[in-house]
Amino acid sequence: MASTATRPDRTTATQEFLHNLRLLPRTLKDAWFRIGHTPESEREVSQATFHNLFLHIHSVRVHVRTLAPAFTLGLGLISAASFVVLCITGVLLMVYYKPSTTLAYDSIKDLHYVVFTGRFMRNIHRWSAHVMVVAVFLHMARVFYTGSYKKPREFNWLVGLALLVLTLALSFTGYLLPYDQLAYWATTIGANIANSPRELTDAIGISTWFDPGGFQKRLLLGANFVGEDSLIRFYVLHVFVLPVLLIMLLGVHFWRIRKDGGLARPEEPMGGPAEWGGSMKRVFEPLATKTYGLMALVKGRRPTVNRGPENTVMSWPHLFWAELAVFMLTVAICLILSFYSDAPLKELANPAVPENPAKAPWYFLGLQELVSYSAFMGGLLIPLIAWVGLALIPFLDRRPGGEGVWFGTPGERRVAWQSLLFGLLTSVGMLAFTVNFGWLRNWFPRIHQLWIIAINPGSILVLLYAGWSLLVLKRKDSVRLAAVALFTCFLIGFTVLTYFATIHRGPNWQFYWWPSQWPVH
Amino acid sequence: MNDPSTRFRWVLLLASLVTIGYLVAAALRENFLAEWYTLQKEYRQLLQSKASDDQGRALARDFRIELKQVSVPQLKAVDRCVSCHNGIDDPRMTGVRQPHAVHPGDILKNHPADRYGCTICHQGQGVATSFRDAKGDDVSWDYPLLTRELTQSSCLACHDVERLPRQQVALVLEGKKLFDEKSCASCHKLGGRGGTLGLALDNEGAKTRHQLIMVNLKPPYTTWRWHQAHFRDPGGVVAGSQMKNPTVTEHEALALTAFMLSLRQRDVPESYLAPDKIEQKARALHPQPLSGERLYRNYCFACHGDGTYGRWDTTFRRFIPAVRGPSLLATADPAYLEAQIALGRPGTQMPAWDARAGGLQPDEVKALVAYLGKSGGILSGKTGIFDRFAQNDNAPVLARGDANRGAALFIQNCAGCHGVAGHGGVAPELANPTFQQAASDAFIVTTIRNGRRGTAMPSFQPRVPGARSLSDAEIADLLAFIRALGPAARKPQTALVPNDLVKSGGSR
């Protein structure tokens, strides 16, 4: 028998079988883990990253600046981590949630009161959604202020903007699902914002033939009012379509980080020690006894000779510890918030009893304030201008330099402070003016609506910000500084308007100093 | 070597510990520290202490500590009250503190909890598992837990309260009686019948706190506290309210509140309706007409009082005429009164009462007019008062008058009370279309000549020597002017047949 020759000390197949059975744990481990022990050599450490399906989107080595918390503040990771938390808690909630107008509310009540950890999971879902929206805005600000949108990262900036819209859409579609008073009326507001082109088409009298506003609203709601059709439509968007799109774009976003050469960083000084502890050895130590004929083409600004990728560390384990830490921190913060604060749930949605004030979700409240002045301007034109403006930034500011560092261009910090002040004063001033004196229709009751569409607090603010930015452009002779001015104004304006509409707008959208002063109804 | 990942490992450890800690804390809070958990453990001890036979001991042994609920799909209710109220159907649980005590009375004999649940009678947030949420009065829940005395208002969902044992629904019955006595339907429609000055009350019990003005109340903001405050002081609760203060005691206000809460159109499946309720619904299809006296009490009393005197109403800022004044009844014919009642006085607070508006059937209007005719007032004992007119030999000469001369006379003698253009105020509105349509010339002239005893309308042809008096020609001029105030088309001088008017349904 030929097989006897291949079995060293074994004589029977049975013994071979038993031998293999005994060795099962080890052979299983060897099959699964190619290295089988904590990676030791640099080669093994590289393979830990390179050969892993989930990890190999990371580069094998990362620059030390990537790991500096003060640089990125981990905001991108926080956004991604909160998205992961949302997916997990979302799937758990999907087990019990029922997307029907007659069943939705009761299913949320059951989740809260009966389902094991239901209350906690729902709270986590709600809080991590808030965290995600805040984080993506702050992440965008970080990328802007560190100039990390510059060549070759322009496309990633655009992908990020698309992700921003998807995040807001996910949050908005999820808002309707509990189908309580809050959900119903916030969605009504949102749908009517989608209907805002009507203000313009009504004012010029063409609505009967051309009604994009009505079309958008019906497309969104699946009917002329929020109801059964809207709920199922929002549900499908929220649990499938939008998450799939987001994950795809997120993949592109991460891939582009790789292809664009990692996170943006400033010019490497020639020579000089690594930033983290002078005792780190050089990555590439050319030996005197060897000649090196290897040449590599890398993306960079100048040729380097006799140097390896300095100031980099292995991704395994440093980058992954960092990522895990940020993930866990995000999870911990979401849990703490969820433990102490319940997600709100008001009475069952009742089309006959409107909420007063009916408010959109908080990240749309700034928009709602603008819509209260002019639906078309605030609901369509200003957001469009803002979004297109943001998208154009990397294509208008193409001068290299200053990326990878906060306020890298000289004079940037100062311009940012000045713009903050300017944006604050103008937005607060505009709001104070309208609260005290009203606007055009208070003084001229019969003027045409087109005047109000053109001249309203929102459009005035846009013009003021644009004017300020052009002033900076001229006086500081720098596109980047003009961009900083405009972006800062936009950020502060958005924040002020959102705060104002959240706290100081009460029933009938009247001004109140505090919610405790709202008349009880 | 300076390991770049040391700080991250510390953060990871800390964050993981915090995460685990909060997960454990949440699990504990939800399961072992929950209100219902502690209460069920207490109850199990109670069961053990009260166990006196094998059955009792078995009950105590088999008692499981878990969330409990009663699910009644036909009533769309899932009531988790029984997670804390474990002893509601255990007769031994007397003299123990709530929530372990047995349900009072013998309601549960006819309304077992597993068929009815709890919230059909008690309201509250049945799906909740904590007392604060179940009470529902300071959380976002439409129908908070009813107080003990007001629970009886739920009986109307399935029962005819008139057929229930009196002492169980005493408050609702008293409220119903007060509703009629205080003549609330003068302004508030109920069952399609009533006035229009106030809101219809058919589904008042279904209102949530968001549909009532709570500005002038203190928390807790429940609908019954609103009603109690509103009955005691309507103007204080609703700014600018035209409602007259019904002057009720606290107890009467509570009774009326119970009645208000019982007015609720509930969607209860037929199998749950009591037979007496079904009979009540059948009776409602063919309602018995009410007597004239009941009609007056229900629909007229609130504004007209006992009807024997006219008065100026400060809330309405208008004069309310004496509809049972013998002086009026001596000159008006039944057709006139029926028209006034059926069509009302548009533009004033007097609503139309015919079948399409106020909901009174034609024979009820007739009965009301007959009642008015029977009233004694100052000159008691008079019968057949309407016959007087037919034989009145003071029938005036209705010569054609001059409206321009009449205008001057009107300003001098009438406008002070009746208003410059006859729009009333201190005195009835002469320009009112219903008045113009239904009042005959003879009625107007006789009133001017003889005045209205018991009211502020003087006689303009007093038979007192030396007193100021208008001539027949002057009165004819006034008549012409008064007619000119009203609509151009004027009906001929025959008494209008009532059916005509009611059928035409108020042409204005």
PDB file of C-alpha atoms in Angstrom, chain A residues 57 152-157 159 249-262 299:
ATOM      1  CA  ILE A  57      -8.213  49.475   2.811  1.00  0.00           C
ATOM      2  CA  PRO A 152      -5.410  66.140  -5.104  1.00  0.00           C
ATOM      3  CA  ARG A 153      -8.271  65.908  -2.609  1.00  0.00           C
ATOM      4  CA  GLU A 154     -10.910  67.965  -4.424  1.00  0.00           C
ATOM      5  CA  PHE A 155     -12.983  64.981  -5.428  1.00  0.00           C
ATOM      6  CA  ASN A 156     -13.041  63.624  -1.907  1.00  0.00           C
ATOM      7  CA  TRP A 157     -14.409  66.952  -0.749  1.00  0.00           C
ATOM      8  CA  VAL A 159     -17.892  62.975  -2.050  1.00  0.00           C
ATOM      9  CA  LEU A 249     -19.981  56.575  -0.987  1.00  0.00           C
ATOM     10  CA  LEU A 250     -18.234  55.994   2.315  1.00  0.00           C
ATOM     11  CA  GLY A 251     -16.202  53.300   0.602  1.00  0.00           C
ATOM     12  CA  VAL A 252     -15.255  55.740  -2.120  1.00  0.00           C
ATOM     13  CA  HIS A 253     -14.448  58.350   0.517  1.00  0.00           C
ATOM     14  CA  PHE A 254     -12.053  56.037   2.378  1.00  0.00           C
ATOM     15  CA  TRP A 255     -10.515  54.692  -0.817  1.00  0.00           C
ATOM     16  CA  ARG A 256      -9.796  58.211  -2.001  1.00  0.00           C
ATOM     17  CA  ILE A 257      -7.963  58.956   1.238  1.00  0.00           C
ATOM     18  CA  ARG A 258      -5.613  56.146   0.323  1.00  0.00           C
ATOM     19  CA  LYS A 259      -5.215  57.126  -3.287  1.00  0.00           C
ATOM     20  CA  ASP A 260      -4.692  60.774  -2.485  1.00  0.00           C
ATOM     21  CA  GLY A 261      -1.754  59.861  -0.286  1.00  0.00           C
ATOM     22  CA  GLY A 262      -3.311  59.607   3.145  1.00  0.00           C
ATOM     23  CA  LYS A 299       3.530  61.248  -5.445  1.00  0.00           C
TER      24      LYS A 299
END
